[in-house]
mmCIF file of C-alpha atoms and ligand atoms in Angstrom:
data_model
loop_
_atom_site.group_PDB
_atom_site.id
_atom_site.type_symbol
_atom_site.label_atom_id
_atom_site.label_comp_id
_atom_site.label_asym_id
_atom_site.label_seq_id
_atom_site.Cartn_x
_atom_site.Cartn_y
_atom_site.Cartn_z
ATOM 1 C CA MET A 1 184.703 51.681 -38.460
ATOM 2 C CA SER A 2 186.297 52.553 -35.335
ATOM 3 C CA LEU A 3 184.697 55.335 -33.595
ATOM 4 C CA LEU A 4 185.778 56.267 -30.504
ATOM 5 C CA GLU A 5 189.647 54.321 -29.467
ATOM 6 C CA VAL A 6 190.605 54.949 -26.033
ATOM 7 C CA GLU A 7 194.234 53.481 -25.619
ATOM 8 C CA ASP A 8 196.325 53.705 -22.613
ATOM 9 C CA LEU A 9 194.264 55.901 -20.778
ATOM 10 C CA LYS A 10 195.863 56.862 -17.397
ATOM 11 C CA VAL A 11 194.529 60.302 -14.946
ATOM 12 C CA THR A 12 196.258 60.831 -11.869
ATOM 13 C CA TYR A 13 194.746 63.139 -9.458
ATOM 14 C CA GLY A 14 197.021 65.460 -7.242
ATOM 15 C CA THR A 15 195.510 65.253 -3.377
ATOM 16 C CA ASP A 16 197.140 66.076 0.428
ATOM 17 C CA ASP A 17 197.378 62.052 0.567
ATOM 18 C CA GLY A 18 199.541 62.264 -2.520
ATOM 19 C CA ARG A 19 198.664 61.050 -6.492
ATOM 20 C CA VAL A 20 195.234 58.821 -6.852
ATOM 21 C CA HIS A 21 195.479 56.506 -9.544
ATOM 22 C CA ALA A 22 191.835 56.523 -10.463
ATOM 23 C CA VAL A 23 192.609 55.977 -14.357
ATOM 24 C CA ASN A 24 195.461 53.071 -15.056
ATOM 25 C CA GLY A 25 196.447 51.945 -18.547
ATOM 26 C CA VAL A 26 192.380 52.170 -19.805
ATOM 27 C CA SER A 27 191.646 50.610 -23.583
ATOM 28 C CA PHE A 28 188.757 50.112 -25.644
ATOM 29 C CA THR A 29 187.122 50.301 -29.427
ATOM 30 C CA ILE A 30 183.423 51.359 -29.689
ATOM 31 C CA GLU A 31 182.684 50.550 -33.336
ATOM 32 C CA ASP A 32 180.397 52.358 -35.252
ATOM 33 C CA GLY A 33 176.425 51.439 -33.979
ATOM 34 C CA ILE A 34 177.925 49.976 -30.883
ATOM 35 C CA ASN A 35 176.303 50.238 -27.512
ATOM 36 C CA TYR A 36 179.276 50.159 -25.452
ATOM 37 C CA GLY A 37 178.808 49.998 -21.234
ATOM 38 C CA LEU A 38 181.959 51.022 -19.165
ATOM 39 C CA ALA A 39 181.047 49.315 -16.017
ATOM 40 C CA GLY A 40 182.153 48.843 -12.311
ATOM 41 C CA GLU A 41 181.369 49.177 -9.028
ATOM 42 C CA SER A 42 181.427 53.120 -7.068
ATOM 43 C CA GLY A 43 185.221 54.835 -6.957
ATOM 44 C CA SER A 44 186.477 52.660 -10.294
ATOM 45 C CA GLY A 45 186.841 55.141 -12.713
ATOM 46 C CA LYS A 46 184.542 55.421 -15.049
ATOM 47 C CA SER A 47 183.657 59.352 -14.646
ATOM 48 C CA THR A 48 186.985 59.510 -15.001
ATOM 49 C CA ALA A 49 187.611 57.771 -18.114
ATOM 50 C CA ALA A 50 184.559 59.880 -19.394
ATOM 51 C CA GLU A 51 185.695 63.415 -18.471
ATOM 52 C CA ALA A 52 189.421 62.414 -19.457
ATOM 53 C CA ILE A 53 187.429 61.611 -22.902
ATOM 54 C CA ILE A 54 185.388 64.411 -22.897
ATOM 55 C CA GLY A 55 188.183 67.089 -21.871
ATOM 56 C CA LEU A 56 186.615 68.156 -18.665
ATOM 57 C CA LEU A 57 188.483 67.385 -16.077
ATOM 58 C CA PRO A 58 189.280 69.531 -13.040
ATOM 59 C CA ASP A 59 192.468 70.961 -12.865
ATOM 60 C CA ASN A 60 193.816 68.300 -10.718
ATOM 61 C CA ALA A 61 193.426 65.838 -12.861
ATOM 62 C CA GLN A 62 196.770 64.984 -15.104
ATOM 63 C CA VAL A 63 195.982 62.743 -18.217
ATOM 64 C CA ASP A 64 198.414 60.747 -20.233
ATOM 65 C CA ALA A 65 197.310 58.239 -22.877
ATOM 66 C CA THR A 66 198.750 56.740 -26.368
ATOM 67 C CA ALA A 67 195.598 58.317 -27.979
ATOM 68 C CA VAL A 68 192.188 59.240 -27.444
ATOM 69 C CA ARG A 69 191.074 59.097 -31.363
ATOM 70 C CA PHE A 70 187.556 59.990 -31.920
ATOM 71 C CA ASP A 71 186.327 59.030 -36.258
ATOM 72 C CA GLY A 72 190.543 58.963 -36.220
ATOM 73 C CA VAL A 73 191.123 62.473 -34.644
ATOM 74 C CA ASP A 74 193.025 62.350 -31.962
ATOM 75 C CA LEU A 75 191.493 64.534 -29.282
ATOM 76 C CA LEU A 76 194.553 64.823 -26.862
ATOM 77 C CA GLU A 77 195.917 66.670 -29.979
ATOM 78 C CA LEU A 78 193.644 69.438 -29.822
ATOM 79 C CA SER A 79 193.467 72.825 -28.631
ATOM 80 C CA ALA A 80 190.785 73.262 -26.160
ATOM 81 C CA ASN A 81 188.247 74.963 -28.534
ATOM 82 C CA GLU A 82 188.726 72.547 -31.638
ATOM 83 C CA ARG A 83 187.570 69.692 -28.911
ATOM 84 C CA GLN A 84 185.308 71.440 -27.772
ATOM 85 C CA ASP A 85 183.854 71.903 -31.466
ATOM 86 C CA ILE A 86 183.618 67.766 -31.887
ATOM 87 C CA LEU A 87 181.880 67.648 -28.622
ATOM 88 C CA TRP A 88 178.722 69.538 -29.535
ATOM 89 C CA GLU A 89 179.002 68.856 -32.643
ATOM 90 C CA ARG A 90 179.239 65.315 -32.773
ATOM 91 C CA ILE A 91 179.345 64.229 -29.118
ATOM 92 C CA ALA A 92 176.660 64.187 -26.894
ATOM 93 C CA TYR A 93 177.601 64.478 -23.105
ATOM 94 C CA ILE A 94 175.162 63.312 -20.529
ATOM 95 C CA PRO A 95 176.862 64.075 -17.371
ATOM 96 C CA GLN A 96 176.534 61.971 -13.471
ATOM 97 C CA SER A 97 173.854 63.873 -11.906
ATOM 98 C CA ALA A 98 172.765 65.717 -14.905
ATOM 99 C CA MET A 99 168.758 66.127 -13.971
ATOM 100 C CA ASP A 100 170.013 68.260 -10.778
ATOM 101 C CA SER A 101 172.294 70.489 -12.228
ATOM 102 C CA LEU A 102 169.836 72.103 -14.736
ATOM 103 C CA ASP A 103 169.230 75.885 -14.180
ATOM 104 C CA PRO A 104 166.674 76.187 -11.808
ATOM 105 C CA ALA A 105 165.827 80.057 -12.787
ATOM 106 C CA MET A 106 165.656 79.265 -16.502
ATOM 107 C CA THR A 107 162.435 77.438 -18.403
ATOM 108 C CA CYS A 108 163.639 74.120 -20.464
ATOM 109 C CA SER A 109 163.098 76.061 -23.662
ATOM 110 C CA ALA A 110 165.721 78.610 -22.871
ATOM 111 C CA GLN A 111 167.808 76.036 -21.588
ATOM 112 C CA ILE A 112 167.874 74.344 -24.847
ATOM 113 C CA ARG A 113 167.749 77.176 -26.935
ATOM 114 C CA GLN A 114 170.997 78.284 -25.179
ATOM 115 C CA ALA A 115 172.623 74.537 -25.777
ATOM 116 C CA ILE A 116 172.118 75.292 -29.816
ATOM 117 C CA GLN A 117 172.521 78.398 -30.299
ATOM 118 C CA LYS A 118 175.783 78.255 -28.158
ATOM 119 C CA HIS A 119 176.779 76.508 -30.912
ATOM 120 C CA ARG A 120 175.316 76.839 -34.159
ATOM 121 C CA LEU A 121 173.535 80.317 -36.106
ATOM 122 C CA VAL A 122 169.635 79.214 -35.789
ATOM 123 C CA SER A 123 167.177 81.850 -34.984
ATOM 124 C CA LYS A 124 165.229 81.977 -31.578
ATOM 125 C CA SER A 125 161.865 80.677 -33.136
ATOM 126 C CA ASN A 126 164.127 78.191 -35.160
ATOM 127 C CA ALA A 127 165.827 76.467 -31.879
ATOM 128 C CA ARG A 128 162.175 77.290 -30.063
ATOM 129 C CA SER A 129 160.906 74.813 -32.401
ATOM 130 C CA ARG A 130 163.750 72.649 -32.469
ATOM 131 C CA ALA A 131 163.184 72.810 -28.518
ATOM 132 C CA HIS A 132 159.201 71.398 -28.922
ATOM 133 C CA GLU A 133 160.665 68.753 -31.893
ATOM 134 C CA LEU A 134 163.155 67.204 -28.555
ATOM 135 C CA PHE A 135 160.694 67.426 -26.264
ATOM 136 C CA GLU A 136 158.686 64.750 -28.314
ATOM 137 C CA MET A 137 161.612 62.764 -29.050
ATOM 138 C CA VAL A 138 162.098 62.162 -25.326
ATOM 139 C CA GLY A 139 158.727 61.536 -24.481
ATOM 140 C CA LEU A 140 157.558 64.824 -22.482
ATOM 141 C CA ASP A 141 154.632 66.904 -23.599
ATOM 142 C CA PRO A 142 156.028 69.648 -25.562
ATOM 143 C CA GLY A 143 152.840 72.191 -24.250
ATOM 144 C CA ARG A 144 155.625 72.128 -21.309
ATOM 145 C CA ILE A 145 159.021 73.536 -22.856
ATOM 146 C CA ASP A 146 158.423 76.886 -20.710
ATOM 147 C CA ASP A 147 158.309 75.423 -17.971
ATOM 148 C CA TYR A 148 161.066 75.237 -15.046
ATOM 149 C CA PRO A 149 163.197 72.234 -14.021
ATOM 150 C CA HIS A 150 161.599 71.704 -10.553
ATOM 151 C CA GLU A 151 157.953 71.617 -12.321
ATOM 152 C CA PHE A 152 159.171 68.519 -13.709
ATOM 153 C CA SER A 153 159.371 64.587 -11.411
ATOM 154 C CA GLY A 154 163.163 63.206 -11.247
ATOM 155 C CA GLY A 155 162.368 61.484 -14.630
ATOM 156 C CA MET A 156 161.224 63.937 -16.608
ATOM 157 C CA ARG A 157 164.735 66.213 -15.676
ATOM 158 C CA GLN A 158 166.550 63.475 -16.453
ATOM 159 C CA ARG A 159 164.611 63.455 -20.143
ATOM 160 C CA VAL A 160 165.345 67.105 -20.141
ATOM 161 C CA THR A 161 168.901 66.713 -20.144
ATOM 162 C CA ILE A 162 168.738 63.757 -22.493
ATOM 163 C CA ALA A 163 166.991 66.633 -24.869
ATOM 164 C CA MET A 164 169.657 68.936 -24.456
ATOM 165 C CA ALA A 165 172.379 66.434 -24.624
ATOM 166 C CA LEU A 166 171.031 65.617 -28.564
ATOM 167 C CA ALA A 167 170.157 68.843 -29.822
ATOM 168 C CA LEU A 168 173.009 69.078 -32.343
ATOM 169 C CA ASP A 169 172.149 64.950 -33.227
ATOM 170 C CA PRO A 170 175.400 63.600 -32.290
ATOM 171 C CA ASP A 171 177.289 60.278 -33.437
ATOM 172 C CA LEU A 172 177.985 59.517 -29.939
ATOM 173 C CA ILE A 173 176.606 59.457 -26.418
ATOM 174 C CA ILE A 174 177.858 59.705 -23.510
ATOM 175 C CA ALA A 175 175.950 58.841 -20.492
ATOM 176 C CA ASP A 176 176.739 58.691 -17.464
ATOM 177 C CA GLU A 177 174.717 56.873 -14.682
ATOM 178 C CA PRO A 178 171.131 58.234 -16.531
ATOM 179 C CA THR A 179 169.408 56.254 -14.540
ATOM 180 C CA THR A 180 171.153 56.082 -10.905
ATOM 181 C CA GLY A 181 168.736 58.034 -8.248
ATOM 182 C CA LEU A 182 164.896 57.445 -10.273
ATOM 183 C CA ASP A 183 162.760 54.397 -9.450
ATOM 184 C CA VAL A 184 163.025 51.169 -11.311
ATOM 185 C CA ILE A 185 159.832 51.856 -13.644
ATOM 186 C CA VAL A 186 161.237 55.089 -14.518
ATOM 187 C CA GLN A 187 164.827 53.744 -14.907
ATOM 188 C CA ASP A 188 163.487 51.429 -17.460
ATOM 189 C CA LYS A 189 161.474 54.121 -19.741
ATOM 190 C CA ILE A 190 164.431 56.466 -19.883
ATOM 191 C CA VAL A 191 166.703 53.152 -20.952
ATOM 192 C CA ASP A 192 163.998 53.027 -23.356
ATOM 193 C CA THR A 193 163.794 56.485 -24.305
ATOM 194 C CA ILE A 194 167.598 56.118 -24.513
ATOM 195 C CA LEU A 195 167.627 53.504 -27.166
ATOM 196 C CA ASP A 196 164.804 54.704 -29.111
ATOM 197 C CA ILE A 197 165.999 57.764 -29.857
ATOM 198 C CA GLN A 198 169.734 56.334 -30.187
ATOM 199 C CA ALA A 199 167.549 54.159 -33.203
ATOM 200 C CA GLN A 200 165.738 57.523 -34.462
ATOM 201 C CA ILE A 201 169.340 59.468 -34.839
ATOM 202 C CA ASP A 202 171.155 56.489 -35.640
ATOM 203 C CA SER A 203 174.587 56.836 -32.957
ATOM 204 C CA SER A 204 176.327 54.830 -31.227
ATOM 205 C CA LEU A 205 176.699 54.961 -26.887
ATOM 206 C CA LEU A 206 178.849 54.780 -24.314
ATOM 207 C CA LEU A 207 176.690 53.854 -21.587
ATOM 208 C CA ILE A 208 178.551 54.357 -18.034
ATOM 209 C CA THR A 209 176.763 52.438 -15.087
ATOM 210 C CA HIS A 210 177.179 50.310 -11.745
ATOM 211 C CA ASP A 211 174.298 48.516 -12.952
ATOM 212 C CA ILE A 212 174.730 44.990 -14.806
ATOM 213 C CA GLY A 213 171.272 44.676 -15.191
ATOM 214 C CA VAL A 214 171.246 47.783 -17.448
ATOM 215 C CA ILE A 215 173.965 47.374 -19.089
ATOM 216 C CA ALA A 216 173.312 43.403 -20.304
ATOM 217 C CA GLU A 217 169.751 45.373 -21.598
ATOM 218 C CA THR A 218 171.068 47.844 -23.767
ATOM 219 C CA CYS A 219 174.721 46.935 -24.301
ATOM 220 C CA ASP A 220 176.227 44.927 -27.453
ATOM 221 C CA GLU A 221 180.019 45.271 -25.484
ATOM 222 C CA LEU A 222 181.636 45.903 -21.996
ATOM 223 C CA SER A 223 184.116 46.971 -20.152
ATOM 224 C CA LEU A 224 184.866 46.302 -15.937
ATOM 225 C CA LEU A 225 186.566 48.326 -14.249
ATOM 226 C CA TYR A 226 188.283 47.538 -11.373
ATOM 227 C CA GLY A 227 190.684 50.382 -9.282
ATOM 228 C CA GLY A 228 191.655 52.325 -12.634
ATOM 229 C CA LYS A 229 191.990 49.281 -14.550
ATOM 230 C CA VAL A 230 190.297 47.134 -16.889
ATOM 231 C CA MET A 231 189.471 43.545 -15.583
ATOM 232 C CA GLU A 232 187.054 42.158 -18.293
ATOM 233 C CA GLN A 233 186.199 43.349 -21.970
ATOM 234 C CA GLY A 234 184.199 41.918 -24.851
ATOM 235 C CA SER A 235 180.722 40.697 -25.570
ATOM 236 C CA VAL A 236 178.271 41.448 -23.407
ATOM 237 C CA ASP A 237 176.571 37.804 -23.636
ATOM 238 C CA ASN A 238 180.101 36.193 -23.525
ATOM 239 C CA MET A 239 181.285 38.513 -20.377
ATOM 240 C CA LEU A 240 177.486 38.033 -19.133
ATOM 241 C CA ILE A 241 177.505 34.042 -19.228
ATOM 242 C CA ASN A 242 180.692 32.976 -19.625
ATOM 243 C CA PRO A 243 182.913 35.492 -17.643
ATOM 244 C CA VAL A 244 186.330 34.065 -16.715
ATOM 245 C CA ASN A 245 187.590 37.089 -14.408
ATOM 246 C CA PRO A 246 187.018 36.354 -10.526
ATOM 247 C CA TYR A 247 185.684 39.857 -11.080
ATOM 248 C CA THR A 248 183.177 39.810 -13.186
ATOM 249 C CA MET A 249 182.220 36.855 -11.645
ATOM 250 C CA GLY A 250 181.461 38.004 -8.489
ATOM 251 C CA LEU A 251 179.647 41.226 -9.867
ATOM 252 C CA LYS A 252 177.856 39.046 -11.405
ATOM 253 C CA ASN A 253 176.708 37.209 -8.438
ATOM 254 C CA SER A 254 176.194 40.344 -6.190
ATOM 255 C CA PHE A 255 173.231 41.561 -8.679
ATOM 256 C CA PRO A 256 169.613 39.874 -8.434
ATOM 257 C CA THR A 257 168.613 38.040 -11.187
ATOM 258 C CA VAL A 258 165.129 38.435 -12.582
ATOM 259 C CA ASP A 259 164.252 35.896 -14.747
ATOM 260 C CA GLU A 260 166.224 33.235 -12.026
ATOM 261 C CA THR A 261 164.465 34.296 -8.703
ATOM 262 C CA ASP A 262 165.615 31.522 -6.489
ATOM 263 C CA GLU A 263 169.359 33.012 -6.677
ATOM 264 C CA THR A 264 170.394 34.549 -4.053
ATOM 265 C CA PRO A 265 172.877 37.580 -4.363
ATOM 266 C CA VAL A 266 176.218 37.365 -2.712
ATOM 267 C CA SER A 267 178.288 40.590 -2.833
ATOM 268 C CA ILE A 268 181.858 40.101 -2.992
ATOM 269 C CA PRO A 269 183.784 40.300 0.651
ATOM 270 C CA GLY A 270 186.279 43.075 0.818
ATOM 271 C CA SER A 271 186.722 46.492 -0.229
ATOM 272 C CA PRO A 272 187.952 48.371 -3.195
ATOM 273 C CA PRO A 273 192.224 48.913 -3.504
ATOM 274 C CA ASP A 274 194.158 52.476 -2.142
ATOM 275 C CA LEU A 275 194.359 54.291 -5.550
ATOM 276 C CA THR A 276 197.128 56.435 -3.830
ATOM 277 C CA GLU A 277 199.884 52.889 -4.618
ATOM 278 C CA GLU A 278 201.101 52.469 -7.724
ATOM 279 C CA PRO A 279 199.519 48.747 -7.932
ATOM 280 C CA ALA A 280 202.575 46.127 -7.946
ATOM 281 C CA SER A 281 200.213 43.400 -7.351
ATOM 282 C CA CYS A 282 196.555 42.268 -9.047
ATOM 283 C CA VAL A 283 193.934 45.266 -8.314
ATOM 284 C CA PHE A 284 191.462 42.522 -7.471
ATOM 285 C CA VAL A 285 193.795 40.929 -5.293
ATOM 286 C CA ASP A 286 193.139 41.203 -2.217
ATOM 287 C CA ARG A 287 188.972 40.130 -3.145
ATOM 288 C CA CYS A 288 189.560 37.293 -5.239
ATOM 289 C CA ALA A 289 188.960 34.404 -3.908
ATOM 290 C CA PHE A 290 191.126 32.597 -6.519
ATOM 291 C CA ALA A 291 194.525 34.073 -5.864
ATOM 292 C CA THR A 292 197.715 32.773 -6.243
ATOM 293 C CA GLU A 293 201.821 33.703 -5.328
ATOM 294 C CA GLU A 294 201.279 35.015 -8.852
ATOM 295 C CA CYS A 295 198.625 37.676 -8.603
ATOM 296 C CA GLU A 296 200.882 38.854 -5.659
ATOM 297 C CA ASN A 297 203.742 40.099 -7.952
ATOM 298 C CA SER A 298 202.286 41.765 -10.570
ATOM 299 C CA HIS A 299 198.862 43.244 -12.386
ATOM 300 C CA PRO A 300 198.256 40.443 -14.846
ATOM 301 C CA ALA A 301 198.132 41.580 -18.629
ATOM 302 C CA PHE A 302 195.176 40.846 -21.091
ATOM 303 C CA VAL A 303 194.480 37.463 -21.853
ATOM 304 C CA GLU A 304 192.421 37.219 -25.342
ATOM 305 C CA LEU A 305 189.824 33.959 -25.493
ATOM 306 C CA PRO A 306 190.068 32.964 -28.719
ATOM 307 C CA ASN A 307 186.613 33.431 -31.280
ATOM 308 C CA ARG A 308 185.464 34.889 -28.356
ATOM 309 C CA ASN A 309 185.505 38.732 -28.473
ATOM 310 C CA GLN A 310 186.197 38.421 -24.798
ATOM 311 C CA ARG A 311 189.400 39.584 -23.152
ATOM 312 C CA SER A 312 190.314 38.791 -19.122
ATOM 313 C CA ALA A 313 192.994 40.587 -17.054
ATOM 314 C CA CYS A 314 193.523 38.008 -14.674
ATOM 315 C CA HIS A 315 196.590 35.588 -14.008
ATOM 316 C CA HIS A 316 194.065 32.231 -14.216
ATOM 317 C CA ALA A 317 191.957 32.816 -17.352
ATOM 318 C CA LYS A 318 192.983 30.420 -20.189
ATOM 319 C CA LYS A 319 192.776 27.902 -16.864
ATOM 320 C CA ALA A 320 189.287 29.937 -16.027
ATOM 321 C CA ALA A 321 188.252 29.285 -19.763
ATOM 322 C CA GLN A 322 188.763 25.965 -20.360
ATOM 323 C CA MET A 323 186.781 24.581 -17.340
ATOM 324 C CA ARG A 324 184.247 26.626 -18.457
ATOM 325 C CA HIS A 325 184.399 24.787 -22.147
ATOM 326 C CA GLU A 326 185.056 21.648 -19.964
ATOM 327 C CA ALA A 327 181.408 22.797 -17.998
ATOM 328 C CA THR A 328 179.467 23.607 -20.874
ATOM 329 C CA ASP A 329 180.761 20.600 -23.553
ATOM 330 C CA PRO A 330 181.828 17.410 -21.011
ATOM 331 C CA GLY A 331 182.713 15.984 -24.207
ATOM 332 C CA THR A 332 185.537 17.745 -24.688
HETATM 333 P P1 LIG B 401 180.651 56.580 -8.827
HETATM 334 O O1 LIG B 401 179.990 54.840 -9.281
HETATM 335 O O2 LIG B 401 180.637 56.209 -7.779
HETATM 336 O O3 LIG B 401 180.317 57.741 -9.908
HETATM 337 P P2 LIG B 401 183.772 56.337 -10.571
HETATM 338 O O4 LIG B 401 183.775 54.714 -10.998
HETATM 339 O O5 LIG B 401 183.024 56.986 -11.513
HETATM 340 O O6 LIG B 401 182.408 55.476 -8.821
HETATM 341 P P3 LIG B 401 185.103 58.327 -10.694
HETATM 342 O O7 LIG B 401 184.433 59.353 -10.060
HETATM 343 O O8 LIG B 401 185.466 58.043 -11.631
HETATM 344 O O9 LIG B 401 184.406 56.563 -9.741
HETATM 345 O O10 LIG B 401 186.648 58.027 -9.448
HETATM 346 C C1 LIG B 401 187.691 57.176 -9.100
HETATM 347 C C2 LIG B 401 189.071 57.443 -8.011
HETATM 348 O O11 LIG B 401 189.032 58.879 -7.863
HETATM 349 C C3 LIG B 401 187.780 57.239 -6.531
HETATM 350 O O12 LIG B 401 188.810 57.169 -6.154
HETATM 351 C C4 LIG B 401 187.268 58.822 -6.482
HETATM 352 O O13 LIG B 401 188.122 59.476 -5.531
HETATM 353 C C5 LIG B 401 188.357 59.873 -6.763
HETATM 354 N N1 LIG B 401 188.802 60.847 -7.805
HETATM 355 C C6 LIG B 401 187.613 61.468 -8.250
HETATM 356 N N2 LIG B 401 187.502 62.818 -8.930
HETATM 357 C C7 LIG B 401 188.441 62.976 -7.706
HETATM 358 C C8 LIG B 401 189.185 64.609 -7.700
HETATM 359 N N3 LIG B 401 188.804 65.679 -8.485
HETATM 360 N N4 LIG B 401 190.014 64.728 -7.085
HETATM 361 C C9 LIG B 401 190.844 63.926 -6.391
HETATM 362 N N5 LIG B 401 190.473 62.524 -6.945
HETATM 363 C C10 LIG B 401 189.269 62.248 -7.195
HETATM 364 MG MG1 LIG B 402 181.002 58.169 -11.743
#
């Protein structure tokens, strides 16, 4: 069953330089029990898409979508209060830089208690014992629930924000760059903690990151954003082993791999598109090594690859898939 269905989501921001088309026709579906990745480089629209789903966009944003359905209910048709209730009861949101936005003047237990008591009628002592339990779940010493955020390291503060988000046993966890700003070993531990907890509370995950390595470790499916559009989407295994979109291919090459140490990472030349213009061409055209005249004239629709749970927005998707097929199976 589909837990979250995002259909043709568009978000623009009003700015002095014109309207920024931050998310431009994004669609994806998260089935129940799936770990879903939303990836792309800085400015590709990942956080904007998450904030649109949650309903936490700033006032200069304008949202348009066919639907944003959670468990069959269109969130865009709910009042702000109804949506907030769903958000707290069923969707846990760990915003980007969450660990830096903990209240420095409140102990961690008080912040967790507040998060619980705002939405549930529970006594102070029950909320406190829940905070204790949550600290244990995220691998923190429950004896430290009355410490202040500054008494913890960055990785530990991130665990506190995860504990807060999990307070009400959500069905979906949306985590925006939960590992950014942490050193590599701590990043791994945070990823393991999220996966552990998810298994314990049986929730789905929408993981937002620019780090393809983290996606490969944690996610079943992926949408790769560029310039506010989904370039390629589908099974992580298929996309990362046999990408057919030039952007996915470029991104895969621009990250060092753990197992293939002799592969030198190559970054994609050029810079991201100007989002104040509605794109008349493929958004990746200026940086694409395979671009043809067709790519200058229109942004491509999705091409579905048969039996692969993989679709690519590229005018040359079919040809790329055929070439990959011939390379892996030269007998055909
Ligand atoms: P990052 O990896 O850096 O977090 P992102 O993929 O999350 O990037 P967004 O933060 O969603 O990207 O931004 C998408 C685009 O929208 C960018 O061009 C950004 O400058 C623009 N943008 C984001 N927030 C606002 C805002 N409040 N007002 C105007 N433009 C904005
Ligand atoms: Mg972001």
